[in-house]
Structure formats: structure tokens, C-alpha cells
JSON list of C-alpha atoms in Angstrom, two decimals:
[
{"chain": "A", "resi": 816, "resn": "UNK", "atom": "CA", "xyz": [340.82, 44.73, -76.70]},
{"chain": "A", "resi": 817, "resn": "UNK", "atom": "CA", "xyz": [337.98, 45.92, -78.69]},
{"chain": "A", "resi": 818, "resn": "UNK", "atom": "CA", "xyz": [334.32, 45.17, -78.20]},
{"chain": "A", "resi": 819, "resn": "UNK", "atom": "CA", "xyz": [334.06, 43.50, -81.70]},
{"chain": "A", "resi": 820, "resn": "UNK", "atom": "CA", "xyz": [336.98, 40.90, -80.28]},
{"chain": "A", "resi": 821, "resn": "UNK", "atom": "CA", "xyz": [335.21, 40.28, -76.93]},
{"chain": "A", "resi": 822, "resn": "UNK", "atom": "CA", "xyz": [331.87, 39.30, -79.51]},
{"chain": "A", "resi": 823, "resn": "UNK", "atom": "CA", "xyz": [334.33, 36.92, -81.37]},
{"chain": "A", "resi": 824, "resn": "UNK", "atom": "CA", "xyz": [335.31, 35.20, -78.14]},
{"chain": "A", "resi": 825, "resn": "UNK", "atom": "CA", "xyz": [331.68, 34.98, -77.12]},
{"chain": "A", "resi": 826, "resn": "UNK", "atom": "CA", "xyz": [330.68, 33.31, -80.38]},
{"chain": "A", "resi": 827, "resn": "UNK", "atom": "CA", "xyz": [332.79, 30.40, -79.18]},
{"chain": "A", "resi": 828, "resn": "UNK", "atom": "CA", "xyz": [330.53, 30.19, -75.90]},
{"chain": "A", "resi": 829, "resn": "UNK", "atom": "CA", "xyz": [327.86, 27.30, -76.75]},
{"chain": "A", "resi": 830, "resn": "UNK", "atom": "CA", "xyz": [324.40, 26.92, -74.94]},
{"chain": "A", "resi": 831, "resn": "UNK", "atom": "CA", "xyz": [325.07, 23.54, -72.86]},
{"chain": "A", "resi": 832, "resn": "UNK", "atom": "CA", "xyz": [321.15, 22.47, -73.79]},
{"chain": "A", "resi": 833, "resn": "UNK", "atom": "CA", "xyz": [321.79, 22.98, -77.44]},
{"chain": "A", "resi": 834, "resn": "UNK", "atom": "CA", "xyz": [325.49, 22.91, -78.02]},
{"chain": "A", "resi": 835, "resn": "UNK", "atom": "CA", "xyz": [325.08, 23.53, -82.05]},
{"chain": "A", "resi": 836, "resn": "UNK", "atom": "CA", "xyz": [324.02, 27.45, -80.93]},
{"chain": "A", "resi": 837, "resn": "UNK", "atom": "CA", "xyz": [326.12, 29.81, -79.48]},
{"chain": "A", "resi": 838, "resn": "UNK", "atom": "CA", "xyz": [325.05, 32.37, -76.85]},
{"chain": "A", "resi": 839, "resn": "UNK", "atom": "CA", "xyz": [325.03, 35.09, -79.76]},
{"chain": "A", "resi": 840, "resn": "UNK", "atom": "CA", "xyz": [322.85, 32.97, -81.97]},
{"chain": "A", "resi": 841, "resn": "UNK", "atom": "CA", "xyz": [320.48, 32.58, -79.09]},
{"chain": "A", "resi": 842, "resn": "UNK", "atom": "CA", "xyz": [320.40, 36.47, -78.71]},
{"chain": "A", "resi": 843, "resn": "UNK", "atom": "CA", "xyz": [320.82, 36.16, -74.77]},
{"chain": "A", "resi": 844, "resn": "UNK", "atom": "CA", "xyz": [324.07, 38.80, -75.09]},
{"chain": "A", "resi": 845, "resn": "UNK", "atom": "CA", "xyz": [322.59, 42.09, -74.40]},
{"chain": "A", "resi": 846, "resn": "UNK", "atom": "CA", "xyz": [325.74, 44.34, -74.07]},
{"chain": "A", "resi": 847, "resn": "UNK", "atom": "CA", "xyz": [329.37, 43.96, -73.63]},
{"chain": "A", "resi": 848, "resn": "UNK", "atom": "CA", "xyz": [331.36, 47.04, -71.78]},
{"chain": "A", "resi": 849, "resn": "UNK", "atom": "CA", "xyz": [335.35, 46.92, -71.60]},
{"chain": "A", "resi": 850, "resn": "UNK", "atom": "CA", "xyz": [337.26, 48.91, -69.41]},
{"chain": "A", "resi": 851, "resn": "UNK", "atom": "CA", "xyz": [339.98, 51.35, -70.87]},
{"chain": "A", "resi": 852, "resn": "UNK", "atom": "CA", "xyz": [342.82, 49.04, -69.39]},
{"chain": "A", "resi": 853, "resn": "UNK", "atom": "CA", "xyz": [341.48, 46.16, -71.14]},
{"chain": "A", "resi": 854, "resn": "UNK", "atom": "CA", "xyz": [341.20, 44.16, -67.97]},
{"chain": "A", "resi": 855, "resn": "UNK", "atom": "CA", "xyz": [337.99, 44.41, -66.88]},
{"chain": "A", "resi": 856, "resn": "UNK", "atom": "CA", "xyz": [334.68, 42.93, -68.97]},
{"chain": "A", "resi": 857, "resn": "UNK", "atom": "CA", "xyz": [331.19, 43.67, -67.98]},
{"chain": "A", "resi": 858, "resn": "UNK", "atom": "CA", "xyz": [328.70, 41.38, -69.94]},
{"chain": "A", "resi": 859, "resn": "UNK", "atom": "CA", "xyz": [324.96, 41.64, -69.71]},
{"chain": "A", "resi": 860, "resn": "UNK", "atom": "CA", "xyz": [323.10, 38.66, -70.36]},
{"chain": "A", "resi": 861, "resn": "UNK", "atom": "CA", "xyz": [318.99, 37.81, -70.44]},
{"chain": "A", "resi": 862, "resn": "UNK", "atom": "CA", "xyz": [318.00, 34.09, -69.88]},
{"chain": "A", "resi": 863, "resn": "UNK", "atom": "CA", "xyz": [315.74, 32.49, -72.10]},
{"chain": "A", "resi": 864, "resn": "UNK", "atom": "CA", "xyz": [313.59, 31.66, -69.59]},
{"chain": "A", "resi": 865, "resn": "UNK", "atom": "CA", "xyz": [313.72, 33.19, -65.80]},
{"chain": "A", "resi": 866, "resn": "UNK", "atom": "CA", "xyz": [315.10, 30.45, -63.87]},
{"chain": "A", "resi": 867, "resn": "UNK", "atom": "CA", "xyz": [316.84, 28.48, -66.73]},
{"chain": "A", "resi": 868, "resn": "UNK", "atom": "CA", "xyz": [319.18, 26.18, -65.14]},
{"chain": "A", "resi": 869, "resn": "UNK", "atom": "CA", "xyz": [321.90, 26.70, -67.84]},
{"chain": "A", "resi": 870, "resn": "UNK", "atom": "CA", "xyz": [322.55, 30.18, -67.31]},
{"chain": "A", "resi": 871, "resn": "UNK", "atom": "CA", "xyz": [324.79, 29.41, -64.41]},
{"chain": "A", "resi": 872, "resn": "UNK", "atom": "CA", "xyz": [326.87, 27.09, -66.79]},
{"chain": "A", "resi": 873, "resn": "UNK", "atom": "CA", "xyz": [326.50, 29.91, -69.50]},
{"chain": "A", "resi": 874, "resn": "UNK", "atom": "CA", "xyz": [327.96, 32.72, -67.06]},
{"chain": "A", "resi": 875, "resn": "UNK", "atom": "CA", "xyz": [331.04, 30.31, -66.29]},
{"chain": "A", "resi": 876, "resn": "UNK", "atom": "CA", "xyz": [331.75, 29.43, -69.95]},
{"chain": "A", "resi": 877, "resn": "UNK", "atom": "CA", "xyz": [331.55, 33.36, -70.64]},
{"chain": "A", "resi": 878, "resn": "UNK", "atom": "CA", "xyz": [334.19, 33.99, -67.53]},
{"chain": "A", "resi": 879, "resn": "UNK", "atom": "CA", "xyz": [336.64, 31.04, -68.59]},
{"chain": "A", "resi": 880, "resn": "UNK", "atom": "CA", "xyz": [336.53, 32.37, -72.32]},
{"chain": "A", "resi": 881, "resn": "UNK", "atom": "CA", "xyz": [337.35, 35.59, -71.26]},
{"chain": "A", "resi": 882, "resn": "UNK", "atom": "CA", "xyz": [340.07, 34.79, -68.87]},
{"chain": "A", "resi": 883, "resn": "UNK", "atom": "CA", "xyz": [341.75, 32.36, -71.47]},
{"chain": "A", "resi": 884, "resn": "UNK", "atom": "CA", "xyz": [342.05, 35.86, -73.40]},
{"chain": "A", "resi": 885, "resn": "UNK", "atom": "CA", "xyz": [343.59, 38.08, -70.91]},
{"chain": "A", "resi": 886, "resn": "UNK", "atom": "CA", "xyz": [340.78, 39.39, -69.00]},
{"chain": "A", "resi": 887, "resn": "UNK", "atom": "CA", "xyz": [341.26, 39.87, -65.21]},
{"chain": "A", "resi": 888, "resn": "UNK", "atom": "CA", "xyz": [337.98, 41.04, -64.04]},
{"chain": "A", "resi": 889, "resn": "UNK", "atom": "CA", "xyz": [334.97, 39.56, -65.60]},
{"chain": "A", "resi": 890, "resn": "UNK", "atom": "CA", "xyz": [331.37, 40.89, -64.24]},
{"chain": "A", "resi": 891, "resn": "UNK", "atom": "CA", "xyz": [328.35, 39.08, -65.77]},
{"chain": "A", "resi": 892, "resn": "UNK", "atom": "CA", "xyz": [325.09, 40.66, -65.29]},
{"chain": "A", "resi": 893, "resn": "UNK", "atom": "CA", "xyz": [321.69, 39.36, -65.73]},
{"chain": "A", "resi": 894, "resn": "UNK", "atom": "CA", "xyz": [318.82, 41.48, -66.64]},
{"chain": "A", "resi": 895, "resn": "UNK", "atom": "CA", "xyz": [315.31, 40.09, -66.91]},
{"chain": "A", "resi": 896, "resn": "UNK", "atom": "CA", "xyz": [313.38, 42.91, -68.39]},
{"chain": "A", "resi": 897, "resn": "UNK", "atom": "CA", "xyz": [312.63, 43.32, -71.50]},
{"chain": "A", "resi": 898, "resn": "UNK", "atom": "CA", "xyz": [312.24, 39.75, -71.34]},
{"chain": "A", "resi": 899, "resn": "UNK", "atom": "CA", "xyz": [314.00, 37.28, -73.83]},
{"chain": "A", "resi": 900, "resn": "UNK", "atom": "CA", "xyz": [312.23, 36.49, -76.87]},
{"chain": "A", "resi": 901, "resn": "UNK", "atom": "CA", "xyz": [312.84, 34.17, -79.79]},
{"chain": "A", "resi": 902, "resn": "UNK", "atom": "CA", "xyz": [312.67, 37.06, -82.23]},
{"chain": "A", "resi": 903, "resn": "UNK", "atom": "CA", "xyz": [316.26, 37.86, -80.72]},
{"chain": "A", "resi": 904, "resn": "UNK", "atom": "CA", "xyz": [317.50, 34.72, -82.23]},
{"chain": "A", "resi": 905, "resn": "UNK", "atom": "CA", "xyz": [319.69, 34.98, -85.39]},
{"chain": "A", "resi": 906, "resn": "UNK", "atom": "CA", "xyz": [318.44, 33.43, -88.61]},
{"chain": "A", "resi": 907, "resn": "UNK", "atom": "CA", "xyz": [321.69, 31.32, -88.53]},
{"chain": "A", "resi": 908, "resn": "UNK", "atom": "CA", "xyz": [320.76, 30.09, -85.10]},
{"chain": "A", "resi": 909, "resn": "UNK", "atom": "CA", "xyz": [317.29, 29.04, -86.22]},
{"chain": "A", "resi": 910, "resn": "UNK", "atom": "CA", "xyz": [318.74, 27.17, -89.42]},
{"chain": "A", "resi": 911, "resn": "UNK", "atom": "CA", "xyz": [321.33, 25.50, -86.82]},
{"chain": "A", "resi": 912, "resn": "UNK", "atom": "CA", "xyz": [318.45, 24.39, -84.76]},
{"chain": "A", "resi": 913, "resn": "UNK", "atom": "CA", "xyz": [316.88, 22.96, -87.67]},
{"chain": "A", "resi": 914, "resn": "UNK", "atom": "CA", "xyz": [319.72, 20.96, -88.70]},
{"chain": "A", "resi": 915, "resn": "UNK", "atom": "CA", "xyz": [320.38, 19.63, -85.40]},
{"chain": "A", "resi": 916, "resn": "UNK", "atom": "CA", "xyz": [316.69, 18.28, -85.65]},
{"chain": "A", "resi": 917, "resn": "UNK", "atom": "CA", "xyz": [314.81, 20.89, -83.52]},
{"chain": "A", "resi": 918, "resn": "UNK", "atom": "CA", "xyz": [312.19, 22.65, -85.02]},
{"chain": "A", "resi": 919, "resn": "UNK", "atom": "CA", "xyz": [312.89, 26.41, -84.76]},
{"chain": "A", "resi": 920, "resn": "UNK", "atom": "CA", "xyz": [310.59, 28.83, -83.35]},
{"chain": "A", "resi": 921, "resn": "UNK", "atom": "CA", "xyz": [308.16, 29.76, -86.17]},
{"chain": "A", "resi": 922, "resn": "UNK", "atom": "CA", "xyz": [304.81, 30.97, -86.93]},
{"chain": "A", "resi": 923, "resn": "UNK", "atom": "CA", "xyz": [302.45, 28.08, -86.78]},
{"chain": "A", "resi": 924, "resn": "UNK", "atom": "CA", "xyz": [300.58, 27.15, -89.96]},
{"chain": "A", "resi": 925, "resn": "UNK", "atom": "CA", "xyz": [296.90, 26.12, -89.80]},
{"chain": "A", "resi": 926, "resn": "UNK", "atom": "CA", "xyz": [296.28, 22.41, -90.40]},
{"chain": "A", "resi": 927, "resn": "UNK", "atom": "CA", "xyz": [292.84, 20.80, -90.80]},
{"chain": "A", "resi": 928, "resn": "UNK", "atom": "CA", "xyz": [292.15, 18.11, -88.16]},
{"chain": "A", "resi": 929, "resn": "UNK", "atom": "CA", "xyz": [288.36, 17.10, -88.29]},
{"chain": "A", "resi": 930, "resn": "UNK", "atom": "CA", "xyz": [286.32, 20.00, -88.55]},
{"chain": "A", "resi": 931, "resn": "UNK", "atom": "CA", "xyz": [288.58, 22.05, -86.66]},
{"chain": "A", "resi": 932, "resn": "UNK", "atom": "CA", "xyz": [291.76, 24.14, -87.51]},
{"chain": "A", "resi": 933, "resn": "UNK", "atom": "CA", "xyz": [294.60, 23.45, -85.26]},
{"chain": "A", "resi": 934, "resn": "UNK", "atom": "CA", "xyz": [298.27, 25.19, -85.38]},
{"chain": "A", "resi": 935, "resn": "UNK", "atom": "CA", "xyz": [300.98, 22.92, -86.48]},
{"chain": "A", "resi": 936, "resn": "UNK", "atom": "CA", "xyz": [304.72, 23.06, -86.34]},
{"chain": "A", "resi": 937, "resn": "UNK", "atom": "CA", "xyz": [306.89, 22.11, -89.13]},
{"chain": "A", "resi": 938, "resn": "UNK", "atom": "CA", "xyz": [309.05, 18.79, -88.88]},
{"chain": "A", "resi": 939, "resn": "UNK", "atom": "CA", "xyz": [312.60, 19.48, -89.04]},
{"chain": "A", "resi": 940, "resn": "UNK", "atom": "CA", "xyz": [313.27, 16.15, -90.81]},
{"chain": "A", "resi": 941, "resn": "UNK", "atom": "CA", "xyz": [311.05, 15.99, -93.76]},
{"chain": "A", "resi": 942, "resn": "UNK", "atom": "CA", "xyz": [309.45, 19.73, -93.46]},
{"chain": "A", "resi": 943, "resn": "UNK", "atom": "CA", "xyz": [305.70, 18.29, -93.33]},
{"chain": "A", "resi": 944, "resn": "UNK", "atom": "CA", "xyz": [303.28, 20.38, -91.54]},
{"chain": "A", "resi": 945, "resn": "UNK", "atom": "CA", "xyz": [301.24, 17.35, -90.82]},
{"chain": "A", "resi": 946, "resn": "UNK", "atom": "CA", "xyz": [302.50, 17.17, -87.01]},
{"chain": "A", "resi": 947, "resn": "UNK", "atom": "CA", "xyz": [300.96, 16.69, -83.59]},
{"chain": "A", "resi": 948, "resn": "UNK", "atom": "CA", "xyz": [301.74, 18.11, -80.23]},
{"chain": "A", "resi": 949, "resn": "UNK", "atom": "CA", "xyz": [302.85, 15.21, -77.68]},
{"chain": "A", "resi": 950, "resn": "UNK", "atom": "CA", "xyz": [303.49, 17.16, -74.71]},
{"chain": "A", "resi": 951, "resn": "UNK", "atom": "CA", "xyz": [303.95, 20.92, -73.86]},
{"chain": "A", "resi": 952, "resn": "UNK", "atom": "CA", "xyz": [307.22, 20.19, -72.19]},
{"chain": "A", "resi": 953, "resn": "UNK", "atom": "CA", "xyz": [310.01, 18.21, -74.35]},
{"chain": "A", "resi": 954, "resn": "UNK", "atom": "CA", "xyz": [313.89, 17.83, -73.26]},
{"chain": "A", "resi": 955, "resn": "UNK", "atom": "CA", "xyz": [313.88, 21.09, -71.72]},
{"chain": "A", "resi": 956, "resn": "UNK", "atom": "CA", "xyz": [311.46, 23.59, -70.58]},
{"chain": "A", "resi": 957, "resn": "UNK", "atom": "CA", "xyz": [311.78, 25.90, -73.43]},
{"chain": "A", "resi": 958, "resn": "UNK", "atom": "CA", "xyz": [310.88, 23.06, -75.86]},
{"chain": "A", "resi": 959, "resn": "UNK", "atom": "CA", "xyz": [307.76, 21.20, -76.57]},
{"chain": "A", "resi": 960, "resn": "UNK", "atom": "CA", "xyz": [307.59, 17.46, -77.81]},
{"chain": "A", "resi": 961, "resn": "UNK", "atom": "CA", "xyz": [306.14, 17.12, -81.33]},
{"chain": "A", "resi": 962, "resn": "UNK", "atom": "CA", "xyz": [305.52, 13.94, -83.63]},
{"chain": "A", "resi": 963, "resn": "UNK", "atom": "CA", "xyz": [305.54, 14.21, -87.38]},
{"chain": "A", "resi": 964, "resn": "UNK", "atom": "CA", "xyz": [302.53, 12.23, -88.80]},
{"chain": "A", "resi": 965, "resn": "UNK", "atom": "CA", "xyz": [304.08, 11.55, -91.96]},
{"chain": "A", "resi": 966, "resn": "UNK", "atom": "CA", "xyz": [307.82, 10.49, -91.34]},
{"chain": "A", "resi": 967, "resn": "UNK", "atom": "CA", "xyz": [306.85, 9.39, -87.70]},
{"chain": "A", "resi": 968, "resn": "UNK", "atom": "CA", "xyz": [309.83, 11.00, -86.36]},
{"chain": "A", "resi": 969, "resn": "UNK", "atom": "CA", "xyz": [309.30, 12.74, -82.81]},
{"chain": "A", "resi": 970, "resn": "UNK", "atom": "CA", "xyz": [311.04, 16.05, -82.61]},
{"chain": "A", "resi": 971, "resn": "UNK", "atom": "CA", "xyz": [311.69, 19.03, -80.22]},
{"chain": "A", "resi": 972, "resn": "UNK", "atom": "CA", "xyz": [309.90, 22.32, -81.16]},
{"chain": "A", "resi": 973, "resn": "UNK", "atom": "CA", "xyz": [311.66, 25.42, -79.40]},
{"chain": "A", "resi": 974, "resn": "UNK", "atom": "CA", "xyz": [309.08, 27.28, -78.09]},
{"chain": "A", "resi": 975, "resn": "UNK", "atom": "CA", "xyz": [307.94, 30.80, -79.38]},
{"chain": "A", "resi": 976, "resn": "UNK", "atom": "CA", "xyz": [307.59, 33.51, -76.59]}
]
């Protein structure tokens, strides 16, 4: 089995917290190595956050997907350095987030709020930058909770880091 074939298998493994994203969309797969006899795979991954509770589930999903395709020995290595960054997400992954209703990581525009300028995040529903932070912590630790002042919809923002 080729490395490309393994990447095709990994394209079917989704993030349990945001099921529209694959682990390749997230950019958490760092390396794939296959033994000469095609029975052993070494997969190196980096969590989006150290201590991310989804990583155990992702490792199990990787293992199951590879076992179904004939791998007998699967070694999943977690590396923390360099730390994962939202820059590793694919453009397609960021588009999937927006279509799912989660604002993808983005450079924040400046919005005038009274006498001060404040960073704002674009609403994934109506594309307005007239939004406000409700909580630094959203549905998971990698997201913040915002609300759009125009369409009034609350939404998660996938934090940049």
C-alpha cells in the first residue's frame, strides 16, 4: 500500500467534535510511514490543543480505518512540538467550517465600538462583521462563542492559534 493510499484512508476519519472536518482538513496528521511488507503503519499526529479530549477518539478511528484496510500493526505517535496552528488547516476545511455554521479562524477586522476599535469576527450566517464576543469559551475549548448583531444568530468561532 502506498503512502497516498493511506492518506486517502485518513481522509475518511472525521473530527468527533466537528464531524464535517477530516483530520486532514484540520492538519493534525504530521507524517505517515509504512513498512516494506505493508502491514505496519506509523501515523504521527499533533493535537489542536494539548489535552484535547478528542485525540483518543481520533486515534481509535485512525486505528479502525487502517485495520479495515489490512494493516495489522498500527502505531500512532502524538507529537506536541511544533505546536499545531490554525495555519495548518486546509482552505477546504475552513470553508467546511463556515458552511457548518462555525466561523473559521481568520484575521479579525477592526470594528468601531464607541470611541474604541475592537476586533470582530465575521458571522458565518450573514457575513457581517458586526459581531460581539459572548464568551471566550464556546462548545469546545478550541472555540469562542459570538453573536451577530445584525442577524442575531449566536455562533462558534474556531480560535486562531
